[in-house]
Short mmCIF file of C-alpha atoms in Angstrom, two decimals:
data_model
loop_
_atom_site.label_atom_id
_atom_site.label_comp_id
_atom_site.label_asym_id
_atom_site.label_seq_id
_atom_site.Cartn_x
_atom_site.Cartn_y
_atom_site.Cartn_z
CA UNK A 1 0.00 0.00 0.00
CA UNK A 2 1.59 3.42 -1.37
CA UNK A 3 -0.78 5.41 0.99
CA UNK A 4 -1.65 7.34 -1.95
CA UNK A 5 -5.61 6.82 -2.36
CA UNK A 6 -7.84 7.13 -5.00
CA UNK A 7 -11.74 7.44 -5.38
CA UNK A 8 -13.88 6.18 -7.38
CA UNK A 9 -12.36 3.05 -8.34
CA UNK A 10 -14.37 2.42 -11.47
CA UNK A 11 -16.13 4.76 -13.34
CA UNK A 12 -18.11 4.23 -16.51
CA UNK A 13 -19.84 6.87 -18.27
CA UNK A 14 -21.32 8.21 -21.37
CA UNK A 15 -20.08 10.41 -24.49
CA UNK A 16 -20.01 14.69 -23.48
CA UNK A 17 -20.31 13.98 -19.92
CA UNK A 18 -18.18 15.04 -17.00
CA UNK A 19 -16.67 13.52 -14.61
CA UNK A 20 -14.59 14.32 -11.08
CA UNK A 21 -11.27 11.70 -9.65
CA UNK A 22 -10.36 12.17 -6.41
CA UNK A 23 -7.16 11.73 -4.73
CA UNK A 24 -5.18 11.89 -1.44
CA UNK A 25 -1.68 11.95 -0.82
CA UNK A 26 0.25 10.62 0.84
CA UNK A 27 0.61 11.96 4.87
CA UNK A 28 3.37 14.68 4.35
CA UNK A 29 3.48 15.20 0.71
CA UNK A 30 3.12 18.21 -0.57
CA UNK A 31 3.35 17.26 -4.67
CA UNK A 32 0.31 15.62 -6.22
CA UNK A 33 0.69 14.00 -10.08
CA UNK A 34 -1.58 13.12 -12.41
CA UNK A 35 -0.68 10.81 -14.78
CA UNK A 36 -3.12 8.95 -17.64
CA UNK A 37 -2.52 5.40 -18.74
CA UNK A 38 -3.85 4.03 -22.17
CA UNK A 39 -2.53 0.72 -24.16
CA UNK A 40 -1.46 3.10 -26.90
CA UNK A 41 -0.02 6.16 -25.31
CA UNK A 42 1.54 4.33 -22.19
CA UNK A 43 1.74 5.74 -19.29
CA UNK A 44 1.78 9.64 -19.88
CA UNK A 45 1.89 12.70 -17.32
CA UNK A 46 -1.00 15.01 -16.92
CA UNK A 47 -0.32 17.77 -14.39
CA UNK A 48 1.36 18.47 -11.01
CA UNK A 49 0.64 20.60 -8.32
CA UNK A 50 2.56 21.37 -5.19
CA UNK A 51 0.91 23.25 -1.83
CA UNK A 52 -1.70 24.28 -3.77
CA UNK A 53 -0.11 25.41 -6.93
CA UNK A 54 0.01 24.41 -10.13
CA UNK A 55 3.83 23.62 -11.13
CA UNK A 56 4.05 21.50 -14.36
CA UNK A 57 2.04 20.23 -17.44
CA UNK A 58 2.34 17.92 -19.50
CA UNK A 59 0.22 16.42 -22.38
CA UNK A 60 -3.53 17.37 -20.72
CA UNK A 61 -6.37 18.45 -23.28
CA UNK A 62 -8.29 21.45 -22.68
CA UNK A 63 -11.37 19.86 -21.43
CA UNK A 64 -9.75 18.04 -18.07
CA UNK A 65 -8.60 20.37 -15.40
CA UNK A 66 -7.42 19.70 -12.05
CA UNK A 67 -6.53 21.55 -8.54
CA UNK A 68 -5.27 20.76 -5.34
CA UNK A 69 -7.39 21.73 -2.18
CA UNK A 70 -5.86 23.40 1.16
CA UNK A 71 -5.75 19.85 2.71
CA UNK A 72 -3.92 18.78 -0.18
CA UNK A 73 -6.03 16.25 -1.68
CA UNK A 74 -6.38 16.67 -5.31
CA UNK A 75 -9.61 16.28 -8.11
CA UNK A 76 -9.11 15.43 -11.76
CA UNK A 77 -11.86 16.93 -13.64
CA UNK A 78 -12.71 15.55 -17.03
CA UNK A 79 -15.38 17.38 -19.72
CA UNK A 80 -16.96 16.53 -22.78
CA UNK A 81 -16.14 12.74 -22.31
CA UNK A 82 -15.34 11.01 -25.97
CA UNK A 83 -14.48 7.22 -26.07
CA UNK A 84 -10.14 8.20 -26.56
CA UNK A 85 -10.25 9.07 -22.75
CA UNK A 86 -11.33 5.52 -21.69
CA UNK A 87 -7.76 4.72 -19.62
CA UNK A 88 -6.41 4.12 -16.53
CA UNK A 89 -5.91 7.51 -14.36
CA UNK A 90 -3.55 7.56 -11.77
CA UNK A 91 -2.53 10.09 -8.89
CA UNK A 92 1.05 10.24 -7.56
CA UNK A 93 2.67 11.84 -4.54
CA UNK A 94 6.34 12.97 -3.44
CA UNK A 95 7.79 15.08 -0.61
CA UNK A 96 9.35 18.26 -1.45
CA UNK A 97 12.60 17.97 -3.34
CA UNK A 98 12.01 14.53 -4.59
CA UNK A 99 11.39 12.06 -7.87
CA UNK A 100 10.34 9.35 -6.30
CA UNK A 101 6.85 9.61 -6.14
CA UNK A 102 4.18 6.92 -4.88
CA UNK A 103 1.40 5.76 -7.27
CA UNK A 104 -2.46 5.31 -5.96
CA UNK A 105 -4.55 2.22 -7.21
CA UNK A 106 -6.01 4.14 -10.03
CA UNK A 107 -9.28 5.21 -11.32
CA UNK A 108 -10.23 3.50 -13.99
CA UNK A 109 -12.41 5.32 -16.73
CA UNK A 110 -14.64 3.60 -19.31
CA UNK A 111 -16.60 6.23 -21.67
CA UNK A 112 -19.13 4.34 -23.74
CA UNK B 1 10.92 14.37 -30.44
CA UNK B 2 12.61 13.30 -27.35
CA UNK B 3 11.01 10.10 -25.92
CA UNK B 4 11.94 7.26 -23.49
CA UNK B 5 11.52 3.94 -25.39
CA UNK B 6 11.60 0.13 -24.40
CA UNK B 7 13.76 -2.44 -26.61
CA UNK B 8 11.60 -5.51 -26.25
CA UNK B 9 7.89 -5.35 -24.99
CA UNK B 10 7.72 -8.63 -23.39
CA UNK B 11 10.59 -10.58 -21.86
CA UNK B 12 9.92 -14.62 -20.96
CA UNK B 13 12.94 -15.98 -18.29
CA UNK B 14 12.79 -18.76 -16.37
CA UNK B 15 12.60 -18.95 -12.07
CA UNK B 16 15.88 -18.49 -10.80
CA UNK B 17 17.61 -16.60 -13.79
CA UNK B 18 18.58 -13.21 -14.14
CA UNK B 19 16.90 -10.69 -16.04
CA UNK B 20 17.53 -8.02 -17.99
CA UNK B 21 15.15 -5.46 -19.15
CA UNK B 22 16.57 -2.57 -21.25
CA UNK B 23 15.32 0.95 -22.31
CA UNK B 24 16.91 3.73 -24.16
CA UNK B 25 16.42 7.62 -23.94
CA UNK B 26 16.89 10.56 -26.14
CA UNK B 27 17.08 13.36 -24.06
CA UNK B 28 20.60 14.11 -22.98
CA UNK B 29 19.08 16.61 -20.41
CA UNK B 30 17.51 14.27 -18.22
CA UNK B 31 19.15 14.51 -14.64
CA UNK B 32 16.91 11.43 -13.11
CA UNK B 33 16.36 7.87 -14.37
CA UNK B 34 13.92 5.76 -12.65
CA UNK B 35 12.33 2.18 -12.51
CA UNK B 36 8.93 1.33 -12.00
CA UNK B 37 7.50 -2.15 -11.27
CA UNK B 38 3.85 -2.27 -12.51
CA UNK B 39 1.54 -5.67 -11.19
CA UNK B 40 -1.81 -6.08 -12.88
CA UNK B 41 -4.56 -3.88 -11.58
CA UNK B 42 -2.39 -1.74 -9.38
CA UNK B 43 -0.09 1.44 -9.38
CA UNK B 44 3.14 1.59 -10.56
CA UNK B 45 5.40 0.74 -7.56
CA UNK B 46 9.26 2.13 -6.88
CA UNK B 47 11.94 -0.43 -7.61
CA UNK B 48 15.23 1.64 -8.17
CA UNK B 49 16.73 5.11 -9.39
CA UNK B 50 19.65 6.67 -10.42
CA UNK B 51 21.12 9.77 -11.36
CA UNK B 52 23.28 10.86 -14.45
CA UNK B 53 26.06 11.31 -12.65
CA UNK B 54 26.48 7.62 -11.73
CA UNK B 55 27.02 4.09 -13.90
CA UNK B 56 25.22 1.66 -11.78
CA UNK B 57 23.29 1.63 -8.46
CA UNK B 58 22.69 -1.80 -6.48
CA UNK B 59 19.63 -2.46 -4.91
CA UNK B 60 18.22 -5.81 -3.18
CA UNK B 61 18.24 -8.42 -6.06
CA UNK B 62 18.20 -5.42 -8.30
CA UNK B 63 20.84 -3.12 -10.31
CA UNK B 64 20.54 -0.07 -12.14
CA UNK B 65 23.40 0.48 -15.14
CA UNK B 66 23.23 3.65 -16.90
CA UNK B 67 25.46 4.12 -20.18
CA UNK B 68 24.87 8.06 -20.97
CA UNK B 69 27.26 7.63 -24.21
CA UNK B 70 24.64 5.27 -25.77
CA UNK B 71 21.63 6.70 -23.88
CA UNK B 72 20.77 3.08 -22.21
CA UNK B 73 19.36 2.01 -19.40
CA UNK B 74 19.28 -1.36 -17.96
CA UNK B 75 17.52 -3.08 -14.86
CA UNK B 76 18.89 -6.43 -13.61
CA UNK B 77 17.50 -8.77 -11.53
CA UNK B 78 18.72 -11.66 -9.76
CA UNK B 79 17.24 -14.51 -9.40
CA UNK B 80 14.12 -13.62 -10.84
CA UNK B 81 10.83 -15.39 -9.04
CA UNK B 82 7.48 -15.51 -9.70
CA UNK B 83 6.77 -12.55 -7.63
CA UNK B 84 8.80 -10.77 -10.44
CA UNK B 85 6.14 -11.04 -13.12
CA UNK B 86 5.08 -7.70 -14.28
CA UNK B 87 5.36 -4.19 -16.52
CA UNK B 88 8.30 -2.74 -15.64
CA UNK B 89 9.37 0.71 -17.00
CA UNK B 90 11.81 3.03 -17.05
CA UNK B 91 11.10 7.38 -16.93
CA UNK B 92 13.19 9.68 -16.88
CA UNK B 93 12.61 13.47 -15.75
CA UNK B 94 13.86 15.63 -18.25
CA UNK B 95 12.46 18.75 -16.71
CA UNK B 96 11.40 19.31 -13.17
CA UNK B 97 9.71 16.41 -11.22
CA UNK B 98 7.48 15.01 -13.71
CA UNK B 99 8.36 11.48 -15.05
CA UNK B 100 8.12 10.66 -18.86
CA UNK B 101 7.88 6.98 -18.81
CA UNK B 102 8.64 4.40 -21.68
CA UNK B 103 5.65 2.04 -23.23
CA UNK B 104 6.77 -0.92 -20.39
CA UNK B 105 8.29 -4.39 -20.91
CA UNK B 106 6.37 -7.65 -19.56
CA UNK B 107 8.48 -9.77 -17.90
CA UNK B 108 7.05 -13.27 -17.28
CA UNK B 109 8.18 -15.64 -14.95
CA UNK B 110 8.42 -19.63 -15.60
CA UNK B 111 8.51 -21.94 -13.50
#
């Protein structure tokens, strides 16, 4: 157990709709990750945000969003569903200063 | 573009052996290297790092080598059991903390 937790575990969904992933750190980390999983793109890195902020993007559309609350957990907020977004999302954690981070279990998204 | 990339995407080795999963890079930048262990229906779980300033890093049952002339990365593990079936992959952080992670090898175990 990474002690990184994520809510809901499944989610499935239709076309255009929108949709909210939850996650808490882990006790003490300030850095939150998002990261998006699909069998063709791999494993590929979404947004961070530390103490609030937002501090680096990476390949996220326009229509998913995210933001880190004053007790640190974080939501993943995904609009306009289309059938490509059907993947794995997962949330990651670190302390200040460091790489390694610690993966949650994962929401995993099904848009039919 | 730059891109971390995985030689072989499945790897079959028997109980016992060593394996020996391999990944090259592009971007000369990248400060970080890491290894993640992947088991079905979880998260991606820590198994080793190493920075660009080093050639190898030993772990428990597992070793890092880094070869920055060739851009190659390597993850060895001894005596590879069952436990060991998984998706491994390397990232690297070219920028920041953010990981940019290859497509993953499978390793399978045999008995």
């Amino acid at each position: 157990d990474s002690g990184v937790t994520q809510t809901p575990k499944h989610l499935i969904t239709a076309t255009g709709q929108r949709v909210t992933l939850r996650c808490s750190p882990r006790s003490g980390d300030l850095s939150v990750y998002w990261y998006q999983q699909s069998l063709d793109q791999g494993l590929q890195f979404l947004i961070q945000y530390y103490n609030g902020e937002e501090r680096a993007k990476g390949n996220i559309l326009e229509r998913f969003s995210a933001q880190q609350f004053p007790d640190l957990h974080s939501e993943l907020n995904l609009s306009s569903l289309e059938l490509g977004d059907s993947a794995l999302y997962f949330c990651a954690s670190s302390v200040e200063g460091s790489y390694e981070q610690y993966f949650g279990p994962g929401t995993r998204l099904t848009v039919t | 573009g730059e891109s971390v990339g995985l030689h072989l995407p499945t790897l079959s080795v028997q109980e016992g052996d060593n394996s020996i999963i391999n990944c090259a890079y592009s971007n000369s930048a990248s400060d970080y290297f890491i290894w993640y262990k992947q088991e079905s229906g979880k998260g991606p779980q820590f198994i080793i790092d190493i920075r660009s300033n080093m050639d190898k890093r030993q772990g428990q049952r597992v070793t890092v080598l880094l070869n920055k002339t060739v851009k190659h990365l390597s993850l060895q593990i001894a005596a590879t059991q069952p436990g060991d079936s998984a998706v491994y992959f390397c990232a690297e952080s070219p920028a920041g903390y953010a990981l940019n992670f290859g497509k993953g090898t499978s390793l399978l175990v045999t008995p």
